[in-house]
Coordinates of C-alpha atoms in Angstrom, one line a residue:
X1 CA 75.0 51.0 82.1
X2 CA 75.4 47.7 84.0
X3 CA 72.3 45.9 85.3
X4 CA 72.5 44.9 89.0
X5 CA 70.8 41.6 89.9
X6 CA 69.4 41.0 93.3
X7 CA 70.2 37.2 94.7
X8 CA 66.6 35.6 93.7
X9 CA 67.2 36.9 90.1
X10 CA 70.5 35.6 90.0
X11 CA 69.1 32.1 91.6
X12 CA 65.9 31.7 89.3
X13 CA 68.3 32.1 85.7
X14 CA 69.4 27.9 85.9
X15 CA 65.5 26.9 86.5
X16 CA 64.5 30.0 83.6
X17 CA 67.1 28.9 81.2
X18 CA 65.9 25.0 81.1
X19 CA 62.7 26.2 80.4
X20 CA 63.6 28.5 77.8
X21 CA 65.6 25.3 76.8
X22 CA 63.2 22.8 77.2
X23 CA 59.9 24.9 75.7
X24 CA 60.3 24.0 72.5
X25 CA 60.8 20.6 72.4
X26 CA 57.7 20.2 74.7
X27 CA 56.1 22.3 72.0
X28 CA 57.1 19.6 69.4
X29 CA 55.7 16.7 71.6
X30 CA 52.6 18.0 72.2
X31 CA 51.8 18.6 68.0
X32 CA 53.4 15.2 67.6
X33 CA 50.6 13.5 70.0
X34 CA 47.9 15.6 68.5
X35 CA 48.4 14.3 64.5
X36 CA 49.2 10.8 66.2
X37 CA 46.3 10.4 68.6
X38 CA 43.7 12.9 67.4
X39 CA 44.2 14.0 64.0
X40 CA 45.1 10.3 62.3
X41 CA 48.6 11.2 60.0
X42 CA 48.2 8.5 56.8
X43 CA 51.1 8.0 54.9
X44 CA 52.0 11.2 52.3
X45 CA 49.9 11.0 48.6
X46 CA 51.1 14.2 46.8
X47 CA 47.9 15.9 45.5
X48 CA 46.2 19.1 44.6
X49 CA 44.8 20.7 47.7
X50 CA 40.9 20.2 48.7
X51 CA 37.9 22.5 48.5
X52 CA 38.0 22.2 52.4
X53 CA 42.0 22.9 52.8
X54 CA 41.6 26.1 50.4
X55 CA 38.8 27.2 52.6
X56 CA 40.7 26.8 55.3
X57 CA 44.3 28.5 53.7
X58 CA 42.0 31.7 52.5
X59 CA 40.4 31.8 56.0
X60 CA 44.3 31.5 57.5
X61 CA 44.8 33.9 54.9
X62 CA 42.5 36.6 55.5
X63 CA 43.2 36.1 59.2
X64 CA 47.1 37.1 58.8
X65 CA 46.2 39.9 56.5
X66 CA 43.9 41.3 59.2
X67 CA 46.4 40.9 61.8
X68 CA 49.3 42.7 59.3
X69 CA 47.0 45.8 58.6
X70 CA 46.2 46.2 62.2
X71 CA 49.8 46.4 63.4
X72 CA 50.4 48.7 60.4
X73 CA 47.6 50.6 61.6
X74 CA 48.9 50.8 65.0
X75 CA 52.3 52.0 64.1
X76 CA 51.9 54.3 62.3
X77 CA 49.0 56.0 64.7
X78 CA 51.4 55.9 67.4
X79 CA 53.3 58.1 65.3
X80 CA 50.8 59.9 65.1
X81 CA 49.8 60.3 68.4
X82 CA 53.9 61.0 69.0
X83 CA 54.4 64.0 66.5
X84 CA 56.7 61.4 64.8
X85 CA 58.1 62.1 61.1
X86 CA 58.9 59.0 59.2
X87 CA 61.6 60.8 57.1
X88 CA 63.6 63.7 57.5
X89 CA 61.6 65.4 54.7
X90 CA 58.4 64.8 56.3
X91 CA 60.1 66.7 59.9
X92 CA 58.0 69.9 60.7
X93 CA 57.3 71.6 63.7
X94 CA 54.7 69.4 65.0
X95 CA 56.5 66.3 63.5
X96 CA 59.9 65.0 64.7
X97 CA 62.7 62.8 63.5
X98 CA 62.6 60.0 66.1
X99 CA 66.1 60.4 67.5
X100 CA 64.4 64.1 68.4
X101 CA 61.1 62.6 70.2
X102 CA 60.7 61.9 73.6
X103 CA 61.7 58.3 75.6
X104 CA 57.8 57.5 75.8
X105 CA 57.4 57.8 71.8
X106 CA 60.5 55.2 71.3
X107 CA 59.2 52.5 73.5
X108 CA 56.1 52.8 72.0
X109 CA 57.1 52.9 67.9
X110 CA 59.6 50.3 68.8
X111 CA 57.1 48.3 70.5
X112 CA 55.0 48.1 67.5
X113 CA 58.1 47.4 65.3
X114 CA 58.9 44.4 67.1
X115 CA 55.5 43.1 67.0
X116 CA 55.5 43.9 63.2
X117 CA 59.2 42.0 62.9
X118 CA 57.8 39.3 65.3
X119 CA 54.8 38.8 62.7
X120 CA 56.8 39.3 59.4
X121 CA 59.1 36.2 60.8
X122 CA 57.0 33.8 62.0
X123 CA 54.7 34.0 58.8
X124 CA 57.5 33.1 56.4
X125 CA 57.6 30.0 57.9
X126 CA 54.2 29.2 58.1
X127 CA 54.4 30.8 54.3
X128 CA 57.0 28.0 53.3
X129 CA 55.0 24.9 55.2
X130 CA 51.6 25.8 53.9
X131 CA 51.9 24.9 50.0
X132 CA 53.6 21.2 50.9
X133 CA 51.4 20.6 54.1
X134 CA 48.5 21.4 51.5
X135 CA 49.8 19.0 48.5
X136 CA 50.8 16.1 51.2
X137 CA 47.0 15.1 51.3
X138 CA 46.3 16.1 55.4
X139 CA 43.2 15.4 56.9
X140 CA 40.6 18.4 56.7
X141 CA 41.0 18.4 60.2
X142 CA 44.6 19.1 60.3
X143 CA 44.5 21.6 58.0
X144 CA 41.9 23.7 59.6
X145 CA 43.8 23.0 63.3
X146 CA 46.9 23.9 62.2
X147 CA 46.1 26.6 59.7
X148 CA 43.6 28.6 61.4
X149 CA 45.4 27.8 64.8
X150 CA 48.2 29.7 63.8
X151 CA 46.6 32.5 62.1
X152 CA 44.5 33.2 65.4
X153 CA 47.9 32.7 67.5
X154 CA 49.4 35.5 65.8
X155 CA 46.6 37.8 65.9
X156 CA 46.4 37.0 69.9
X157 CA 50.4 36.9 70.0
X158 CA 49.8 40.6 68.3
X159 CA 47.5 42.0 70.9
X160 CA 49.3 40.8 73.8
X161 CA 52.2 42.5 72.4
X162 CA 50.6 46.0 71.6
X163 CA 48.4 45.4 75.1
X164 CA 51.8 44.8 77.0
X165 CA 50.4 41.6 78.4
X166 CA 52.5 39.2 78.8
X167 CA 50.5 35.9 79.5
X168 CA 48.4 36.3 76.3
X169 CA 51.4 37.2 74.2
X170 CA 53.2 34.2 75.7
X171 CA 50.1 31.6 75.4
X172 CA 49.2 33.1 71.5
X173 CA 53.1 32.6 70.8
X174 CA 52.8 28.8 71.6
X175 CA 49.4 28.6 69.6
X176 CA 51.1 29.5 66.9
X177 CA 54.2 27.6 67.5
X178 CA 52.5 24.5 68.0
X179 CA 50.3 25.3 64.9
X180 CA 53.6 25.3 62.8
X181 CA 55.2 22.1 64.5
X182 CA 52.0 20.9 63.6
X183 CA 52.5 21.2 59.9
X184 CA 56.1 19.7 60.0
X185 CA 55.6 16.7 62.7
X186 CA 52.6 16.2 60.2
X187 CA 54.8 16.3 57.2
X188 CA 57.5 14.1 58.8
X189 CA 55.2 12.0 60.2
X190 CA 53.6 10.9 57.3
X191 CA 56.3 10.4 55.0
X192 CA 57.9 8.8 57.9
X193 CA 54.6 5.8 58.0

């Protein structure tokens, strides 16, 4: 089925694509000022994390595990609430294969999929940063910023995706984001000086 755009939709994709363009590069700016001006980057000494920066990583920690078992939760009540089966053997009459429930139940389980996908793939990253960030010898205050700034950025970018609001989904996204160009302008930075 083609989609038909009206005129003003047509006219607004040039200005929608430059931001899309554009976003995360002003993303990267903004954590580059912040270590420069505000957090102090010194040059990288390779060392065993702090009391304070594992505090702050099991914090981050229990955050993202928090935010994983609540989208787990939610996905698999909206099956639930859907008569959804999650394999063929588990199809009864009350329980369906998904291909066999109704439009409503497949925006809503693949809703929560794609927050669940949206979460699995940002973490990795912030999964991979974490341990050199850690062992570069950041300032307590980075750590915490960045660490627990992205942990709550993916709990908020979470709820504005289950909520279907679209502000707090987009404002928790560049939390996170920022959180994560954090760690890597960090990183850069300091090997950099």
């Amino acid at each position: 089925m083609e989609t038909i755009l009206t005129d003003n939709q047509k006219a607004s994709m040039p200005r929608e694509r430059k931001i899309v363009i554009a976003y995360p590069f002003i993303l990267v700016v903004i954590a580059v000022l912040l270590n420069l001006f505000f957090l102090g980057v010194n040059p990288i000494v390779v060392a065993l994390p702090t009391a304070t920066h594992l505090t702050a990583a099991s914090i981050a920690a229990a955050l993202l595990l928090v935010n994983h078992s609540w989208i787990m939760t939610k996905t698999e009540l909206t099956r639930i609430d859907y008569g959804i089966a999650t394999a063929p053997e588990d199809a009864t009459e009350t329980r369906v294969l998904l291909d066999q429930a109704s439009q409503d139940a497949k925006v809503a389980l693949a809703r929560a999929h794609r927050t669940h996908q949206n979460a699995t793939e940002n973490t990795v990253y912030f999964s991979l940063m974490v341990p050199l960030f850690l062992m570069s010898s950041p300032s307590g205050l980075a750590v915490w910023l960045w660490l627990i700034g992205f942990s709550l950025g993916r709990l908020g970018h979470s709820m504005g995706y289950l909520m279907a609001r679209t502000a707090l989904r987009g404002l928790a996204m560049s939390v996170s984001l920022i959180s994560l160009y954090g760690m890597a302008t960090y990183l850069l930075l300091s090997v950099i000086l």
